[in-house]
Amino acid sequence: MAEQGAESELGVTGRTRLRRMRHKGSHRRGDLDAVLGAGFLCHLGVVVDGAPMVVPTVYGVDGDRLYVHGSVASRSLVQAPDGVVCVSVTHVDGLVLARSVFEHGVNYRSAMIYGVPRLVTDPEEKLRGLKALTEQSAPGQWEYVRQPSRKELAATALVALDLAEASVKVASGPPDDGDGPDAEMGLWAGVLPVETRFGVPEADPLLPAGIEPPAHIAGRAGELLGRSPGR
Amino acid sequence: MAEQGAESELGVTGRTRLRRMRHKGSHRRGDLDAVLGAGFLCHLGVVVDGAPMVVPTVYGVDGDRLYVHGSVASRSLVQAPDGVVCVSVTHVDGLVLARSVFEHGVNYRSAMIYGVPRLVTDPEEKLRGLKALTEQSAPGQWEYVRQPSRKELAATALVALDLAEASVKVASGPPDDGDGPDAEMGLWAGVLPVETRFGVPEADPLLPAGIEPPAHIAGRAGELLGRSPGR
């Protein structure tokens, strides 16, 4: 009994810590880098005529800068040159299925970045930013394909944001009601994981026979997305 | 040669149509339902102190209404009772890997809904809304688990939005540069698919042995997410 008691206490301590950890906020740069490094799509929020507008777009990280692609961001700059924008990146890890509706939730990792965006006009920085964007989703692709011409560069809208004001939120772990009264109902509870993966590359139907995908593309089939590199 | 020419023309026609279709906008309700029906997570944009704020949260559809969970939406209501919000739902289908950086892109389906949100206070509508939220991600779960008590209902923030002002955007298909000069470079081009699936249910470590996940949960392992029901 004494040994069992000691085990129970350890168990409860671990459980308590897990429960406290289900929702974790952070302002650490390392945590921000982990969330940003695990994806390539963000939701960009801008204010247009007093109303919020949320558009999905691709991003890239280069040092302390976030580069965001698209004309929406640049249009919002014209409207409010010193207006703040908000960029959200979210990775869904699973559905938290509890014993009661009230305790249901989603396991996720998300980052929110605020900043006054700057329209990138310098061709050199634009190239660097576009490289960051390209390599964010498809590492190796920048060197493999034809890089932008001067005309293409001019036709591309790119916006830079400092990675200075940001927060990270992570929710993980099992539901919280495993030791409450609802546990007596004998219902199954746990997490239904959500996994995002790259599939098998699909060749452009116009591609001549005999051209195989290079290793940096072919090698990604089955790769988990939404995980930080190296995880 | 005559036959080959005829084939080429057919090919080009089909290609041209595909190219035009790569980015498709729609205001049809059916297209909106398809995008909303394929997911459960949205990015909600609100204006707080003049700045946009984009937060990930869960949603549910009930008839002509979208219900959105969370305190952020309700807080924004207090600040601007007649303020518009924007809800974005995005499903990523693949990376479009072209012969040039300029033609790279993402295949996706996305919906954007604007509206003046209404804080749900009527307990009956709140129950209906929470049911829609719960069933959106986990059909069958509402009847399986304990439904909200009066106290829990009161502690839940729920916001309703009319599905009246919305647009849908879909990008699909191969890259656009398959018949341009860049095709001469002999590079591989195509689409790297992105697939999101449910994994194998992970039981709460506190769950007593012998309680198996019910069919409506166990049966989802391997199910593709981001696809409309029935697709």
Short mmCIF file of C-alpha atoms in Angstrom, two decimals:
data_model
loop_
_atom_site.label_atom_id
_atom_site.label_comp_id
_atom_site.label_asym_id
_atom_site.label_seq_id
_atom_site.Cartn_x
_atom_site.Cartn_y
_atom_site.Cartn_z
CA MET A 1 0.00 0.00 0.00
CA ALA A 2 2.81 2.37 0.86
CA GLU A 3 4.42 1.79 -2.53
CA GLN A 4 1.13 2.13 -4.38
CA GLY A 5 0.48 5.40 -2.53
CA ALA A 6 3.83 6.75 -3.59
CA GLU A 7 3.11 5.79 -7.18
CA SER A 8 -0.33 7.43 -7.10
CA GLU A 9 1.13 10.65 -5.84
CA LEU A 10 3.72 10.69 -8.60
CA GLY A 11 0.97 9.94 -11.06
CA VAL A 12 -1.23 12.74 -9.83
CA THR A 13 1.64 15.19 -9.87
CA GLY A 14 2.41 14.34 -13.45
CA ARG A 15 -1.25 14.59 -14.37
CA THR A 16 -1.64 17.93 -12.65
CA ARG A 17 1.32 19.29 -14.56
CA LEU A 18 -0.08 17.95 -17.83
CA ARG A 19 -3.42 19.55 -17.09
CA ARG A 20 -1.83 22.91 -16.40
CA MET A 21 0.11 22.47 -19.61
CA ARG A 22 -2.88 21.85 -21.88
CA HIS A 23 -2.94 25.52 -22.71
CA LYS A 24 0.47 27.11 -22.76
CA GLY A 25 1.27 30.64 -23.76
CA SER A 26 4.73 31.81 -24.68
CA HIS A 27 6.58 34.86 -25.86
CA ARG A 28 9.85 33.02 -26.45
CA ARG A 29 11.46 33.45 -29.82
CA GLY A 30 12.39 29.78 -29.95
CA ASP A 31 8.74 28.81 -29.60
CA LEU A 32 7.77 31.29 -32.31
CA ASP A 33 10.43 29.88 -34.64
CA ALA A 34 9.15 26.36 -34.03
CA VAL A 35 5.59 27.27 -35.04
CA LEU A 36 6.66 29.32 -38.06
CA GLY A 37 9.19 26.70 -39.16
CA ALA A 38 6.50 24.05 -39.26
CA GLY A 39 4.36 25.65 -41.95
CA PHE A 40 4.12 27.95 -44.93
CA LEU A 41 0.53 29.24 -44.87
CA CYS A 42 -0.67 32.08 -42.69
CA HIS A 43 -3.85 34.05 -42.29
CA LEU A 44 -3.18 37.74 -42.71
CA GLY A 45 -5.54 40.18 -41.07
CA VAL A 46 -5.76 43.75 -42.27
CA VAL A 47 -8.25 46.54 -41.71
CA VAL A 48 -9.93 47.79 -44.88
CA ASP A 49 -12.50 50.60 -44.55
CA GLY A 50 -12.75 49.90 -40.85
CA ALA A 51 -13.57 46.21 -41.33
CA PRO A 52 -11.24 43.28 -40.77
CA MET A 53 -10.21 41.21 -43.76
CA VAL A 54 -8.57 37.83 -43.26
CA VAL A 55 -6.81 36.27 -46.24
CA PRO A 56 -4.77 33.09 -46.50
CA THR A 57 -1.34 33.59 -48.02
CA VAL A 58 2.17 32.15 -47.94
CA TYR A 59 5.00 33.42 -45.76
CA GLY A 60 8.71 32.98 -45.37
CA VAL A 61 11.10 33.68 -42.52
CA ASP A 62 14.49 35.34 -43.03
CA GLY A 63 16.26 36.13 -39.79
CA ASP A 64 14.13 38.57 -37.79
CA ARG A 65 11.77 39.20 -40.68
CA LEU A 66 8.59 37.63 -41.86
CA TYR A 67 7.86 38.02 -45.56
CA VAL A 68 4.26 37.79 -46.70
CA HIS A 69 3.17 37.39 -50.27
CA GLY A 70 0.24 39.06 -51.88
CA SER A 71 -1.52 42.09 -53.08
CA VAL A 72 -3.93 42.30 -50.15
CA ALA A 73 -1.20 43.30 -47.73
CA SER A 74 0.20 45.87 -50.11
CA ARG A 75 -3.26 47.27 -50.85
CA SER A 76 -3.86 47.69 -47.13
CA LEU A 77 -0.56 49.56 -46.94
CA VAL A 78 -1.79 52.07 -49.44
CA GLN A 79 -4.90 52.62 -47.35
CA ALA A 80 -3.12 52.89 -44.02
CA PRO A 81 0.64 53.25 -44.42
CA ASP A 82 1.21 52.99 -40.66
CA GLY A 83 -1.55 50.50 -39.99
CA VAL A 84 -0.88 47.40 -37.97
CA VAL A 85 -1.55 43.95 -39.44
CA CYS A 86 -1.89 40.61 -37.70
CA VAL A 87 -0.49 37.35 -39.04
CA SER A 88 -1.72 34.04 -37.63
CA VAL A 89 -0.17 30.63 -38.21
CA THR A 90 -2.00 27.58 -36.85
CA HIS A 91 -1.20 23.88 -36.84
CA VAL A 92 -4.01 21.56 -35.74
CA ASP A 93 -2.75 18.46 -33.90
CA GLY A 94 -5.95 16.77 -32.80
CA LEU A 95 -9.49 16.84 -31.52
CA VAL A 96 -9.77 16.64 -27.75
CA LEU A 97 -12.75 14.35 -27.10
CA ALA A 98 -13.78 14.60 -23.47
CA ARG A 99 -16.61 13.07 -21.39
CA SER A 100 -18.62 16.28 -21.63
CA VAL A 101 -19.18 18.71 -24.49
CA PHE A 102 -17.90 21.51 -22.27
CA GLU A 103 -14.42 19.99 -22.03
CA HIS A 104 -14.04 19.38 -25.75
CA GLY A 105 -11.31 21.25 -27.53
CA VAL A 106 -8.61 21.24 -30.14
CA ASN A 107 -4.92 20.56 -29.69
CA TYR A 108 -2.98 23.06 -31.72
CA ARG A 109 0.11 25.20 -31.97
CA SER A 110 -0.39 28.75 -33.11
CA ALA A 111 1.49 32.00 -33.45
CA MET A 112 0.18 35.51 -33.75
CA ILE A 113 2.41 38.28 -35.02
CA TYR A 114 1.59 41.96 -34.97
CA GLY A 115 3.46 44.61 -36.83
CA VAL A 116 3.46 47.56 -39.16
CA PRO A 117 4.23 46.03 -42.54
CA ARG A 118 6.69 47.50 -44.97
CA LEU A 119 6.30 47.18 -48.73
CA VAL A 120 9.51 45.68 -50.09
CA THR A 121 10.71 47.69 -53.08
CA ASP A 122 14.47 47.08 -53.12
CA PRO A 123 15.05 44.38 -55.78
CA GLU A 124 17.76 42.67 -53.72
CA GLU A 125 15.60 42.40 -50.62
CA LYS A 126 12.70 41.29 -52.78
CA LEU A 127 14.81 38.45 -54.14
CA ARG A 128 15.87 37.48 -50.62
CA GLY A 129 12.26 37.59 -49.42
CA LEU A 130 10.98 35.53 -52.34
CA LYS A 131 13.72 33.00 -51.72
CA ALA A 132 12.60 32.75 -48.09
CA LEU A 133 8.98 32.29 -49.25
CA THR A 134 9.91 29.62 -51.77
CA GLU A 135 12.23 27.70 -49.47
CA GLN A 136 9.71 27.84 -46.62
CA SER A 137 7.40 25.40 -48.39
CA ALA A 138 9.77 23.74 -50.85
CA PRO A 139 13.41 23.70 -49.71
CA GLY A 140 15.74 23.24 -52.67
CA GLN A 141 13.28 24.65 -55.18
CA TRP A 142 14.85 28.13 -55.38
CA GLU A 143 18.05 26.76 -56.87
CA TYR A 144 16.26 24.17 -59.03
CA VAL A 145 13.88 26.41 -60.96
CA ARG A 146 14.27 29.66 -62.89
CA GLN A 147 14.56 32.59 -60.53
CA PRO A 148 12.48 35.75 -61.04
CA SER A 149 13.32 38.12 -63.87
CA ARG A 150 13.41 41.86 -63.26
CA LYS A 151 9.94 42.16 -64.78
CA GLU A 152 8.56 39.36 -62.62
CA LEU A 153 10.12 40.91 -59.53
CA ALA A 154 8.39 44.19 -60.29
CA ALA A 155 5.07 42.39 -60.70
CA THR A 156 5.35 40.66 -57.32
CA ALA A 157 3.96 42.25 -54.17
CA LEU A 158 5.97 41.44 -51.07
CA VAL A 159 5.58 42.78 -47.57
CA ALA A 160 8.03 42.56 -44.66
CA LEU A 161 7.11 42.40 -41.00
CA ASP A 162 9.47 42.46 -38.01
CA LEU A 163 9.32 39.40 -35.77
CA ALA A 164 9.21 41.60 -32.70
CA GLU A 165 5.66 41.51 -31.33
CA ALA A 166 4.40 37.97 -31.24
CA SER A 167 2.85 35.36 -29.03
CA VAL A 168 2.61 31.60 -29.22
CA LYS A 169 -0.13 29.36 -27.88
CA VAL A 170 0.01 25.61 -27.61
CA ALA A 171 -2.74 23.27 -26.47
CA SER A 172 -1.79 19.63 -26.06
CA GLY A 173 -2.53 16.55 -24.05
CA PRO A 174 -5.61 14.55 -23.13
CA PRO A 175 -8.94 16.00 -21.98
CA ASP A 176 -9.14 17.50 -18.50
CA ASP A 177 -12.03 15.50 -17.09
CA GLY A 178 -10.29 12.18 -16.56
CA ASP A 179 -10.44 12.44 -12.77
CA GLY A 180 -13.68 14.40 -12.38
CA PRO A 181 -17.20 13.08 -11.78
CA ASP A 182 -17.82 12.65 -15.53
CA ALA A 183 -15.16 9.93 -15.63
CA GLU A 184 -17.64 7.71 -13.77
CA MET A 185 -19.86 7.57 -16.89
CA GLY A 186 -17.47 5.07 -18.44
CA LEU A 187 -17.28 6.90 -21.78
CA TRP A 188 -14.27 6.72 -24.02
CA ALA A 189 -12.21 9.90 -24.01
CA GLY A 190 -8.95 10.91 -25.57
CA VAL A 191 -7.49 12.62 -28.59
CA LEU A 192 -8.25 12.01 -32.25
CA PRO A 193 -4.96 13.05 -33.88
CA VAL A 194 -4.90 15.20 -37.01
CA GLU A 195 -1.91 14.73 -39.29
CA THR A 196 -1.00 16.65 -42.41
CA ARG A 197 1.38 15.04 -44.87
CA PHE A 198 2.78 15.60 -48.31
CA GLY A 199 1.55 13.07 -50.84
CA VAL A 200 3.19 11.56 -53.91
CA PRO A 201 4.21 14.28 -56.42
CA GLU A 202 1.79 14.56 -59.36
CA ALA A 203 3.51 15.49 -62.62
CA ASP A 204 2.10 18.29 -64.76
CA PRO A 205 0.18 16.49 -67.56
CA LEU A 206 2.18 18.59 -70.04
CA LEU A 207 5.49 17.28 -68.69
CA PRO A 208 7.35 15.18 -71.29
CA ALA A 209 7.85 11.56 -70.32
CA GLY A 210 11.12 10.73 -68.61
CA ILE A 211 11.48 13.78 -66.40
CA GLU A 212 11.43 12.54 -62.82
CA PRO A 213 10.92 14.76 -59.76
CA PRO A 214 14.24 15.77 -58.16
CA ALA A 215 15.16 14.38 -54.75
CA HIS A 216 14.15 17.51 -52.86
CA ILE A 217 10.58 16.98 -54.11
CA ALA A 218 10.32 13.19 -54.49
CA GLY A 219 11.78 12.72 -51.02
CA ARG A 220 8.92 14.56 -49.36
CA ALA A 221 6.15 12.07 -50.11
CA GLY A 222 4.77 11.01 -46.75
CA GLU A 223 6.59 13.76 -44.86
CA LEU A 224 4.65 15.19 -41.92
CA LEU A 225 3.75 18.82 -42.33
CA GLY A 226 3.12 21.10 -39.40
CA ARG A 227 6.14 19.74 -37.58
CA SER A 228 9.27 21.76 -37.08
CA PRO A 229 12.22 20.70 -39.22
CA GLY A 230 14.08 17.96 -37.43
CA ARG A 231 11.12 16.94 -35.27
CA MET B 1 0.26 15.11 -89.15
CA ALA B 2 -3.33 16.19 -89.56
CA GLU B 3 -4.42 13.91 -86.75
CA GLN B 4 -1.59 15.04 -84.51
CA GLY B 5 -2.55 18.65 -85.18
CA ALA B 6 -6.13 17.94 -84.22
CA GLU B 7 -4.97 16.30 -81.03
CA SER B 8 -2.71 19.23 -80.19
CA GLU B 9 -5.54 21.65 -80.63
CA LEU B 10 -7.81 19.61 -78.36
CA GLY B 11 -4.99 19.44 -75.88
CA VAL B 12 -4.41 23.15 -75.94
CA THR B 13 -8.09 23.87 -75.55
CA GLY B 14 -8.35 21.65 -72.53
CA ARG B 15 -5.20 23.18 -71.12
CA THR B 16 -6.45 26.66 -71.68
CA ARG B 17 -9.63 25.84 -69.83
CA LEU B 18 -7.64 24.31 -66.98
CA ARG B 19 -5.46 27.39 -66.85
CA ARG B 20 -8.44 29.66 -66.59
CA MET B 21 -9.80 27.39 -63.90
CA ARG B 22 -6.68 27.42 -61.70
CA HIS B 23 -8.13 30.33 -59.78
CA LYS B 24 -11.88 30.22 -59.51
CA GLY B 25 -14.03 32.59 -57.52
CA SER B 26 -17.60 31.87 -56.56
CA HIS B 27 -20.47 33.35 -54.66
CA ARG B 28 -22.63 30.21 -54.85
CA ARG B 29 -24.01 28.91 -51.62
CA GLY B 30 -23.29 25.34 -52.64
CA ASP B 31 -19.59 26.14 -53.05
CA LEU B 32 -19.58 27.85 -49.66
CA ASP B 33 -21.23 24.84 -48.02
CA ALA B 34 -18.63 22.54 -49.58
CA VAL B 35 -15.73 24.53 -48.11
CA LEU B 36 -17.35 24.94 -44.70
CA GLY B 37 -18.45 21.30 -44.60
CA ALA B 38 -14.91 20.12 -45.13
CA GLY B 39 -13.46 21.59 -41.93
CA PHE B 40 -14.02 22.78 -38.40
CA LEU B 41 -11.33 25.41 -37.83
CA CYS B 42 -11.58 29.00 -38.98
CA HIS B 43 -9.56 32.15 -38.55
CA LEU B 44 -11.70 34.90 -37.10
CA GLY B 45 -10.70 38.48 -37.78
CA VAL B 46 -11.95 41.26 -35.54
CA VAL B 47 -10.91 44.88 -35.08
CA VAL B 48 -9.70 45.72 -31.58
CA ASP B 49 -8.60 49.30 -30.89
CA GLY B 50 -8.32 49.89 -34.62
CA ALA B 51 -5.98 46.95 -35.18
CA PRO B 52 -6.89 43.61 -36.76
CA MET B 53 -6.73 40.52 -34.57
CA VAL B 54 -6.82 37.08 -36.18
CA VAL B 55 -7.56 34.12 -33.92
CA PRO B 56 -8.03 30.45 -34.77
CA THR B 57 -11.24 28.98 -33.40
CA VAL B 58 -13.82 26.30 -34.14
CA TYR B 59 -17.05 26.84 -36.02
CA GLY B 60 -20.26 25.01 -36.78
CA VAL B 61 -22.91 25.46 -39.46
CA ASP B 62 -26.64 25.30 -38.70
CA GLY B 63 -28.80 26.20 -41.67
CA ASP B 64 -28.05 29.77 -42.69
CA ARG B 65 -25.97 30.45 -39.60
CA LEU B 66 -22.36 30.09 -38.73
CA TYR B 67 -21.60 29.66 -35.04
CA VAL B 68 -18.18 30.61 -33.78
CA HIS B 69 -16.77 29.66 -30.43
CA GLY B 70 -14.73 31.86 -28.19
CA SER B 71 -14.36 34.84 -26.04
CA VAL B 72 -12.46 36.91 -28.60
CA ALA B 73 -15.52 37.35 -30.81
CA SER B 74 -17.70 38.25 -27.86
CA ARG B 75 -15.11 40.67 -26.51
CA SER B 76 -14.99 42.40 -29.90
CA LEU B 77 -18.80 42.67 -29.74
CA VAL B 78 -18.56 44.59 -26.50
CA GLN B 79 -16.12 46.99 -28.14
CA ALA B 80 -18.07 47.47 -31.34
CA PRO B 81 -21.61 46.08 -31.11
CA ASP B 82 -22.26 46.73 -34.80
CA GLY B 83 -18.74 45.96 -35.97
CA VAL B 84 -18.18 43.62 -38.88
CA VAL B 85 -16.03 40.52 -38.47
CA CYS B 86 -14.42 38.30 -41.10
CA VAL B 87 -14.22 34.53 -40.89
CA SER B 88 -11.80 32.63 -43.14
CA VAL B 89 -11.72 28.88 -43.70
CA THR B 90 -8.88 27.46 -45.78
CA HIS B 91 -8.04 23.94 -46.96
CA VAL B 92 -4.60 23.47 -48.50
CA ASP B 93 -4.54 20.84 -51.26
CA GLY B 94 -1.01 21.07 -52.58
CA LEU B 95 2.08 23.00 -53.55
CA VAL B 96 2.16 24.08 -57.18
CA LEU B 97 5.76 23.57 -58.28
CA ALA B 98 6.36 25.31 -61.59
CA ARG B 99 9.40 25.81 -63.84
CA SER B 100 9.88 29.33 -62.51
CA VAL B 101 9.56 30.80 -59.03
CA PHE B 102 7.08 33.32 -60.39
CA GLU B 103 4.55 30.63 -61.31
CA HIS B 104 4.72 28.83 -57.98
CA GLY B 105 1.59 28.75 -55.91
CA VAL B 106 -0.66 26.81 -53.61
CA ASN B 107 -3.76 24.80 -54.49
CA TYR B 108 -6.43 25.54 -51.94
CA ARG B 109 -10.12 25.99 -51.28
CA SER B 110 -11.08 28.90 -49.09
CA ALA B 111 -14.14 30.77 -47.94
CA MET B 112 -14.40 34.25 -46.53
CA ILE B 113 -17.52 35.30 -44.63
CA TYR B 114 -18.32 38.81 -43.53
CA GLY B 115 -21.01 39.74 -41.09
CA VAL B 116 -22.08 41.56 -37.99
CA PRO B 117 -21.90 38.92 -35.29
CA ARG B 118 -24.59 38.43 -32.71
CA LEU B 119 -23.83 37.19 -29.19
CA VAL B 120 -26.00 34.13 -28.57
CA THR B 121 -27.74 34.46 -25.20
CA ASP B 122 -30.89 32.34 -25.60
CA PRO B 123 -30.08 29.00 -23.92
CA GLU B 124 -31.95 27.00 -26.57
CA GLU B 125 -30.11 28.60 -29.46
CA LYS B 126 -26.86 28.24 -27.53
CA LEU B 127 -27.48 24.51 -27.22
CA ARG B 128 -28.27 24.28 -30.93
CA GLY B 129 -25.15 26.25 -31.79
CA LEU B 130 -22.91 24.17 -29.54
CA LYS B 131 -24.37 21.03 -31.07
CA ALA B 132 -23.49 22.36 -34.53
CA LEU B 133 -19.94 23.15 -33.32
CA THR B 134 -19.48 19.71 -31.77
CA GLU B 135 -20.94 17.79 -34.69
CA GLN B 136 -18.91 19.82 -37.20
CA SER B 137 -15.67 18.17 -36.08
CA ALA B 138 -16.94 15.00 -34.41
CA PRO B 139 -20.30 13.79 -35.73
CA GLY B 140 -22.01 11.53 -33.22
CA GLN B 141 -20.21 13.02 -30.23
CA TRP B 142 -23.09 15.28 -29.12
CA GLU B 143 -25.30 12.31 -28.31
CA TYR B 144 -22.44 10.20 -26.92
CA VAL B 145 -21.09 12.55 -24.23
CA ARG B 146 -22.69 14.60 -21.46
CA GLN B 147 -24.34 17.70 -22.89
CA PRO B 148 -23.77 21.13 -21.30
CA SER B 149 -25.33 21.96 -17.96
CA ARG B 150 -27.02 25.31 -17.44
CA LYS B 151 -23.91 26.57 -15.65
CA GLU B 152 -21.63 25.40 -18.44
CA LEU B 153 -23.90 27.00 -21.05
CA ALA B 154 -23.68 30.30 -19.21
CA ALA B 155 -19.88 30.05 -19.13
CA THR B 156 -19.64 29.45 -22.90
CA ALA B 157 -19.28 32.33 -25.33
CA LEU B 158 -20.95 31.72 -28.65
CA VAL B 159 -21.41 34.06 -31.56
CA ALA B 160 -23.75 33.72 -34.56
CA LEU B 161 -23.09 35.05 -38.03
CA ASP B 162 -25.46 35.01 -41.01
CA LEU B 163 -24.18 33.12 -44.05
CA ALA B 164 -25.23 35.97 -46.31
CA GLU B 165 -22.06 37.79 -47.40
CA ALA B 166 -19.44 35.32 -48.46
CA SER B 167 -17.08 34.40 -51.23
CA VAL B 168 -15.26 31.22 -52.15
CA LYS B 169 -11.92 30.87 -53.91
CA VAL B 170 -10.50 27.67 -55.29
CA ALA B 171 -7.10 27.17 -56.89
CA SER B 172 -6.45 23.78 -58.43
CA GLY B 173 -4.61 22.05 -61.22
CA PRO B 174 -1.05 21.92 -62.49
CA PRO B 175 1.29 24.90 -62.93
CA ASP B 176 0.60 27.33 -65.76
CA ASP B 177 3.96 27.25 -67.50
CA GLY B 178 3.74 23.84 -69.14
CA ASP B 179 3.50 25.26 -72.64
CA GLY B 180 5.60 28.40 -72.19
CA PRO B 181 9.29 28.93 -72.93
CA ASP B 182 10.29 27.71 -69.45
CA ALA B 183 9.02 24.23 -70.35
CA GLU B 184 12.10 23.94 -72.61
CA MET B 185 14.36 23.81 -69.54
CA GLY B 186 13.37 20.20 -68.97
CA LEU B 187 12.65 20.70 -65.27
CA TRP B 188 10.14 18.60 -63.38
CA ALA B 189 6.94 20.46 -62.59
CA GLY B 190 3.68 19.48 -61.02
CA VAL B 191 1.84 19.43 -57.74
CA LEU B 192 3.03 18.13 -54.38
CA PRO B 193 -0.27 17.14 -52.74
CA VAL B 194 -1.02 18.02 -49.13
CA GLU B 195 -3.36 15.68 -47.30
CA THR B 196 -4.80 16.02 -43.82
CA ARG B 197 -6.10 12.89 -42.11
CA PHE B 198 -7.35 11.77 -38.77
CA GLY B 199 -5.01 9.36 -37.02
CA VAL B 200 -5.64 6.46 -34.67
CA PRO B 201 -7.55 7.60 -31.53
CA GLU B 202 -5.28 7.99 -28.49
CA ALA B 203 -7.00 7.09 -25.23
CA ASP B 204 -6.77 9.44 -22.25
CA PRO B 205 -4.07 7.87 -20.00
CA LEU B 206 -6.60 8.08 -17.14
CA LEU B 207 -9.14 5.97 -19.05
CA PRO B 208 -9.76 2.60 -17.30
CA ALA B 209 -8.75 -0.43 -19.35
CA GLY B 210 -11.49 -2.01 -21.45
CA ILE B 211 -13.23 1.14 -22.67
CA GLU B 212 -12.91 1.15 -26.45
CA PRO B 213 -13.60 4.18 -28.66
CA PRO B 214 -17.13 4.14 -30.10
CA ALA B 215 -17.61 3.56 -33.85
CA HIS B 216 -18.14 7.25 -34.62
CA ILE B 217 -14.60 7.92 -33.36
CA ALA B 218 -12.76 4.67 -34.11
CA GLY B 219 -14.10 4.69 -37.66
CA ARG B 220 -12.40 7.96 -38.49
CA ALA B 221 -8.81 6.78 -38.32
CA GLY B 222 -7.32 7.45 -41.74
CA GLU B 223 -10.26 9.60 -42.87
CA LEU B 224 -9.31 12.51 -45.09
CA LEU B 225 -10.00 15.89 -43.57
CA GLY B 226 -10.58 18.98 -45.62
CA ARG B 227 -12.87 17.10 -47.98
CA SER B 228 -16.60 17.64 -48.06
CA PRO B 229 -18.65 14.83 -46.54
CA GLY B 230 -19.31 12.27 -49.23
CA ARG B 231 -16.35 13.30 -51.39
#
